[in-house]
PDB file of C-alpha atoms in Angstrom:
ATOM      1  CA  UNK A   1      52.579 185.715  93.709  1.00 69.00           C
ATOM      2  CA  UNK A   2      56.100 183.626  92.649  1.00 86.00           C
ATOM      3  CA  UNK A   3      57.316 184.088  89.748  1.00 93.00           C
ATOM      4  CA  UNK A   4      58.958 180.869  88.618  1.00 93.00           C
ATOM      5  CA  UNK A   5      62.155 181.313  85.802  1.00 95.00           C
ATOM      6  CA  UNK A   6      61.934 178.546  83.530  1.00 95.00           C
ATOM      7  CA  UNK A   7      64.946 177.767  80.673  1.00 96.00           C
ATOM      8  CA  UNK A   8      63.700 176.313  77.704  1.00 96.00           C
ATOM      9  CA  UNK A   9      63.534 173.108  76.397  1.00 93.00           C
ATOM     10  CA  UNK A  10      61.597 172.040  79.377  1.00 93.00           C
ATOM     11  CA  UNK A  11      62.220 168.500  80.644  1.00 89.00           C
ATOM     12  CA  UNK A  12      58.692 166.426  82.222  1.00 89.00           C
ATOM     13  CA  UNK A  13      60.491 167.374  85.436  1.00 91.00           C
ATOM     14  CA  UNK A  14      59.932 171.095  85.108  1.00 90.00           C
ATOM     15  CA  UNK A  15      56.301 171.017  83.701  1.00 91.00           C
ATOM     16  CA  UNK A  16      55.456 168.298  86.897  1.00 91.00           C
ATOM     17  CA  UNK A  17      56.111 170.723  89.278  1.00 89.00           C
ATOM     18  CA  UNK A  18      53.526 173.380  87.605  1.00 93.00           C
ATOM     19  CA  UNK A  19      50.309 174.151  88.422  1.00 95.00           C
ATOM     20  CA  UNK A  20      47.605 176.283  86.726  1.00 95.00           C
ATOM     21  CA  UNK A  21      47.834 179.758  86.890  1.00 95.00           C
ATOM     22  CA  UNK A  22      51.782 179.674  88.277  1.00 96.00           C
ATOM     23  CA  UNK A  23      53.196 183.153  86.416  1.00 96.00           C
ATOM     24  CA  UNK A  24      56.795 183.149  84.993  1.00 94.00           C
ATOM     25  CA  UNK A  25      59.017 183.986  83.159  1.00 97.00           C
ATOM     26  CA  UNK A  26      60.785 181.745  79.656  1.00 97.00           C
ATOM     27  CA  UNK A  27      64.215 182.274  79.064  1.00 98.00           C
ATOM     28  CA  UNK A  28      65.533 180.176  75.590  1.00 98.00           C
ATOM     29  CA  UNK A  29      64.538 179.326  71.788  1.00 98.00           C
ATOM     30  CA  UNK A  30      60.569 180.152  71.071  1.00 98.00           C
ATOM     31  CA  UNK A  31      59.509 179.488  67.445  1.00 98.00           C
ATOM     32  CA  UNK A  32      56.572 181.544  66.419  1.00 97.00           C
ATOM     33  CA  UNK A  33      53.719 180.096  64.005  1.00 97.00           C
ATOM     34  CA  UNK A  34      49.868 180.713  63.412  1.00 96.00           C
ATOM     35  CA  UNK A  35      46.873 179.570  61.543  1.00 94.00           C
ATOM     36  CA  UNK A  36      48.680 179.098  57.862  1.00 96.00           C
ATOM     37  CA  UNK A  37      52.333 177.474  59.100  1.00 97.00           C
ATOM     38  CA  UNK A  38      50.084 174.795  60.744  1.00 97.00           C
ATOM     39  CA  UNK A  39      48.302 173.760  58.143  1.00 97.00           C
ATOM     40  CA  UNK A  40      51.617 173.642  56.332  1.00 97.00           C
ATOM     41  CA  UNK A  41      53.616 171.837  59.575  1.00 97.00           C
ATOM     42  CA  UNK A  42      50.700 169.324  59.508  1.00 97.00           C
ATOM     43  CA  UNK A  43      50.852 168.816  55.338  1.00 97.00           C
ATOM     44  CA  UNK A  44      54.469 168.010  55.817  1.00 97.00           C
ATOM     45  CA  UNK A  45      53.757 165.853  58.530  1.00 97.00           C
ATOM     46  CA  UNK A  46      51.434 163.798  56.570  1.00 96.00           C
ATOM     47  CA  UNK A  47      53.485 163.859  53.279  1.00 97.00           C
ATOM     48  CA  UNK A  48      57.067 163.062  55.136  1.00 95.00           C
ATOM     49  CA  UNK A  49      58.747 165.967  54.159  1.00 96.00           C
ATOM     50  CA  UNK A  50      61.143 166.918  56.413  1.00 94.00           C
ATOM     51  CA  UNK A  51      60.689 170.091  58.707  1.00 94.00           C
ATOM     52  CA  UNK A  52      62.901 172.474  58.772  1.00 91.00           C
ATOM     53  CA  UNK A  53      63.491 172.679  62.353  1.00 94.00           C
ATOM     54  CA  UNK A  54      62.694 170.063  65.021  1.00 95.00           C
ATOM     55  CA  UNK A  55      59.330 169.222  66.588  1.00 97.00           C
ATOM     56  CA  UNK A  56      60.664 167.544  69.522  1.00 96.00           C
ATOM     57  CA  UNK A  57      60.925 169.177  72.751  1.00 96.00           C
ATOM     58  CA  UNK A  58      59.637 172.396  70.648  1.00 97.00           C
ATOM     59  CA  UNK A  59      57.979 175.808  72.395  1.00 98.00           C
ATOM     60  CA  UNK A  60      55.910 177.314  69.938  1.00 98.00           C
ATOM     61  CA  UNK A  61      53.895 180.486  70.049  1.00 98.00           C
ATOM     62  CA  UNK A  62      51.130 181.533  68.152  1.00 97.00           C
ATOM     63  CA  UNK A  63      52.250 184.496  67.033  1.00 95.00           C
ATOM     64  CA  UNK A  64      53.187 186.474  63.883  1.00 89.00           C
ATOM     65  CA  UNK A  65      56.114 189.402  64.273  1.00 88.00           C
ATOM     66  CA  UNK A  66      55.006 192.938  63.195  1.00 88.00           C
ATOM     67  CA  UNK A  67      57.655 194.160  60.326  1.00 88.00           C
ATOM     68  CA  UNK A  68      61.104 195.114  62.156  1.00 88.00           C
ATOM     69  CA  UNK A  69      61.671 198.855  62.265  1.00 88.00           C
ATOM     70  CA  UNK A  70      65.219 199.693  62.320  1.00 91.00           C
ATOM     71  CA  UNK A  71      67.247 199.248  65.469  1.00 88.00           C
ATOM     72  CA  UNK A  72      64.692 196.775  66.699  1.00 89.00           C
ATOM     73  CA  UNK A  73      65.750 193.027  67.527  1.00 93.00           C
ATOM     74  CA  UNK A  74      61.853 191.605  66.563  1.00 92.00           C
ATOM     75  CA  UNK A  75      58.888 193.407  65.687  1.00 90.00           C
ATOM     76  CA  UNK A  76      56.103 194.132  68.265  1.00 91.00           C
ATOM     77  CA  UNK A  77      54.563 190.607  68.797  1.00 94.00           C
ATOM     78  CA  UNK A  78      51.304 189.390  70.896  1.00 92.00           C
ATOM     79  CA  UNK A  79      49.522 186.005  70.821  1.00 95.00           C
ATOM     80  CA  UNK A  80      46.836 185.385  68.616  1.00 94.00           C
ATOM     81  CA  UNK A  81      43.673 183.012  69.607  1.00 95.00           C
ATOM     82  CA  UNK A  82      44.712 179.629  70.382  1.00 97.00           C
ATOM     83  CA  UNK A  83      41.936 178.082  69.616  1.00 97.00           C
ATOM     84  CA  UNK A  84      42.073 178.806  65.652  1.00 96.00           C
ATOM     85  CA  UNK A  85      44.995 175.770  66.294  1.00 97.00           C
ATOM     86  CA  UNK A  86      42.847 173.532  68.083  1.00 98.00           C
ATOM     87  CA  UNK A  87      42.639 171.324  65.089  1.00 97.00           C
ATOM     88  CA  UNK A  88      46.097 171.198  64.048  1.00 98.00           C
ATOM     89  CA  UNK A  89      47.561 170.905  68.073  1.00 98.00           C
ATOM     90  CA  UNK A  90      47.229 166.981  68.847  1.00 98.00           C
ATOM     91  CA  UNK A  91      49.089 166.405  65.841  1.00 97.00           C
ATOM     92  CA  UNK A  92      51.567 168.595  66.414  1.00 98.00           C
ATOM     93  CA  UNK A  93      51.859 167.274  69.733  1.00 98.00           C
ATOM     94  CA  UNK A  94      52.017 163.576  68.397  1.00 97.00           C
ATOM     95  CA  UNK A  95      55.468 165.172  66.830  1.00 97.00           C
ATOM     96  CA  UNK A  96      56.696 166.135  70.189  1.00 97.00           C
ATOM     97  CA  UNK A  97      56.074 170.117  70.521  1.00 98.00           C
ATOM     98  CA  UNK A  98      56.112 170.461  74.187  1.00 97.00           C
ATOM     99  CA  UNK A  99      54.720 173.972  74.732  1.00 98.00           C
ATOM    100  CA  UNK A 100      52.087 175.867  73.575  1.00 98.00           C
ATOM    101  CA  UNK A 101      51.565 179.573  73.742  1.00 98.00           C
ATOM    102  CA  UNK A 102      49.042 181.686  73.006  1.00 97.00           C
ATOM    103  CA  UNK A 103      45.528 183.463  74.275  1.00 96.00           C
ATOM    104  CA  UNK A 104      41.932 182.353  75.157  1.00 96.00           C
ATOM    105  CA  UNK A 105      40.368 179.003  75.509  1.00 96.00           C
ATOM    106  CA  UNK A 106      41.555 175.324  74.218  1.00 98.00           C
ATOM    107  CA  UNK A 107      38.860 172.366  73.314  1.00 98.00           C
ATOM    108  CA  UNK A 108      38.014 169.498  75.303  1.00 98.00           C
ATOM    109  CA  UNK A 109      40.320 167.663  73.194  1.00 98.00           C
ATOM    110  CA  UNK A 110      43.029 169.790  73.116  1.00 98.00           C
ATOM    111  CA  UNK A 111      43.173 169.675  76.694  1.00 98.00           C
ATOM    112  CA  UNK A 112      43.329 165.957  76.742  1.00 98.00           C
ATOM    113  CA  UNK A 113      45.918 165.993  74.185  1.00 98.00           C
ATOM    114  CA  UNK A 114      48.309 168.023  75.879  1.00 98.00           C
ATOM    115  CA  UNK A 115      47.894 165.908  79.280  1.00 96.00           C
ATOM    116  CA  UNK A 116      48.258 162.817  77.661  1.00 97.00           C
ATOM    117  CA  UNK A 117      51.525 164.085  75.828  1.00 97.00           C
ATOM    118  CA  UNK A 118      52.829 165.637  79.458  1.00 96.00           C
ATOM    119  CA  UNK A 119      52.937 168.666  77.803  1.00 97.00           C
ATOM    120  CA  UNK A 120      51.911 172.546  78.385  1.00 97.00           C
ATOM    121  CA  UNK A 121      49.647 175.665  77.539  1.00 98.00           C
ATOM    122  CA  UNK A 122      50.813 178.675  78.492  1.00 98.00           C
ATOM    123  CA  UNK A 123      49.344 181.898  78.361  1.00 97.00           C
ATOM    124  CA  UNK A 124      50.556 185.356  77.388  1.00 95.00           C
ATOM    125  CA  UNK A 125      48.994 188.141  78.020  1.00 88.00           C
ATOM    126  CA  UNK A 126      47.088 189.959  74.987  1.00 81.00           C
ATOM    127  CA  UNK A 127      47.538 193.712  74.621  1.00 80.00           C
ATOM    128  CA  UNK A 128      51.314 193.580  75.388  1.00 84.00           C
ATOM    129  CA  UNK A 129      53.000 192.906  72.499  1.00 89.00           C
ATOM    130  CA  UNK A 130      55.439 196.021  72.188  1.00 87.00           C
ATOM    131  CA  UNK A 131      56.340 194.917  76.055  1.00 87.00           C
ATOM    132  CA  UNK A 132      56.724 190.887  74.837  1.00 92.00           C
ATOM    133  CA  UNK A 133      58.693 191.592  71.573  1.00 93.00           C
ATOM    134  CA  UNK A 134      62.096 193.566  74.378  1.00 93.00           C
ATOM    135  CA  UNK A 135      62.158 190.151  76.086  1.00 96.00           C
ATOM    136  CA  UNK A 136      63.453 189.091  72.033  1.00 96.00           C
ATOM    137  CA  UNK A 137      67.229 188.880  71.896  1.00 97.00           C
ATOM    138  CA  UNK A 138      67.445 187.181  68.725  1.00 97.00           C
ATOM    139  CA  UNK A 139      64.655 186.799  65.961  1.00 96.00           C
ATOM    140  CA  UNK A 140      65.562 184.918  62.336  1.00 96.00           C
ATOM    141  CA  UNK A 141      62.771 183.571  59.589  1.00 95.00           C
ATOM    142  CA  UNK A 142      63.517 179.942  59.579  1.00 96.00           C
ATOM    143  CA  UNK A 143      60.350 178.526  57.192  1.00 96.00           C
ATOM    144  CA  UNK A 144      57.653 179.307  54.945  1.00 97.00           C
ATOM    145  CA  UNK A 145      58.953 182.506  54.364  1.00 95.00           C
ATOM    146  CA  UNK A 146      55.859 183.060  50.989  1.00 96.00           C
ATOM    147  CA  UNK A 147      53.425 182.947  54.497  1.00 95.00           C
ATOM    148  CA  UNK A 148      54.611 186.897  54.710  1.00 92.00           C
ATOM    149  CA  UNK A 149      53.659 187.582  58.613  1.00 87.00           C
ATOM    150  CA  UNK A 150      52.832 183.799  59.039  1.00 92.00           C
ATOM    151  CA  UNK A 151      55.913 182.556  58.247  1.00 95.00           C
ATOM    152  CA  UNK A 152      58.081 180.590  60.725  1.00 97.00           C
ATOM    153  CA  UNK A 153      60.459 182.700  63.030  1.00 96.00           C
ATOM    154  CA  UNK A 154      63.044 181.141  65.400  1.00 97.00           C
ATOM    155  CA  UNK A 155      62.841 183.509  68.743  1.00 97.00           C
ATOM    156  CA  UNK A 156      65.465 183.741  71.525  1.00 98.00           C
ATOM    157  CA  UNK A 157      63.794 185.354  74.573  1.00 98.00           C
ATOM    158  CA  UNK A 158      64.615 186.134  77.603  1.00 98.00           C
ATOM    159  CA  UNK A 159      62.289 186.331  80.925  1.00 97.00           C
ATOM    160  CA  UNK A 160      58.957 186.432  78.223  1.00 97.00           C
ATOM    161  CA  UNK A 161      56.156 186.038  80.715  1.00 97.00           C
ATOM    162  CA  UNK A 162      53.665 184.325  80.902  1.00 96.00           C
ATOM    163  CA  UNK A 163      51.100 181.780  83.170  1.00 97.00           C
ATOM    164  CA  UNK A 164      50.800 177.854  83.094  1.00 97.00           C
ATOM    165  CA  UNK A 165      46.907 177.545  81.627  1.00 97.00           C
ATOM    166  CA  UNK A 166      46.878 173.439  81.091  1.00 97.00           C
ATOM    167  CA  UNK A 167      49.833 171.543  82.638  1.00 94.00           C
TER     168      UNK A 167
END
């Protein structure tokens, strides 16, 4: 099998030539955010407040860092179960996140949502997270930092694999 290097932001042009269950490997700026800092990304949303980091053209990844132990870059970090976001995802994709990544299954409407938007899920692969958190060459908290382990990280990563899922 190919393995395709992708640099992130994607542009339509890079997702339109991908096909479910193409493998490869992310290179660029990942933000990390599960159950809690959606809820809280949607609440804003509704409210106005402003974000504090762009939606628009945004990878995110359903994932929470494990604490840093000294000399690491990130802590060990897997996806968690996409579908816990299911309810929160068309909005966020009404916003302009472009990527999705986690594990496991997406709703009907999900998948409709992230067609319609020419957007992405992507897939990582569960069990691996002391291999996914080397491809981290940068990690900093950038909101929600009361969340604890659900709080908002900005990642930097570098060939993070993974497989297109819905394209």
């Amino acid at each position: 099998m190919t393995v395709i290097k992708l640099t992130l932001p994607l542009q339509d042009k890079d997702l339109d030539s991908l096909k479910t269950g193409d493998k490869f490997l992310l290179s660029g700026v990942v933000y990390t955010a599960r159950d809690a800092a959606h809820k809280r990304i949607v609440e804003y949303l509704h409210s106005g407040k402003e974000l504090p980091f762009d939606l628009k053209g945004a990878v995110i990844f359903y994932a929470g860092p494990a604490p840093t132990k000294p000399g690491q870059i990130c802590g060990v970090i897997g996806p968690t179960t996409s579908a816990r976001m299911d309810k929160y995802t068309p909005r966020l994709l009404d916003a302009g996140v472009k990527v999705l990544i986690g594990k496991g299954e997406r709703s009907r409407e999900v998948e409709q949502a992230v067609r319609e938007h020419k957007a992405a899920y992507f897939v990582a692969v569960g069990g691996a997270a002391a291999l996914l958190s080397k491809t981290v060459v940068s990690c900093k908290l950038v909101a929600f930092e009361d969340l604890g382990p659900e709080a908002i990280c900005r990642l930097e990563v570098r060939d993070f694999p993974c497989y297109a899922a819905i394209v």
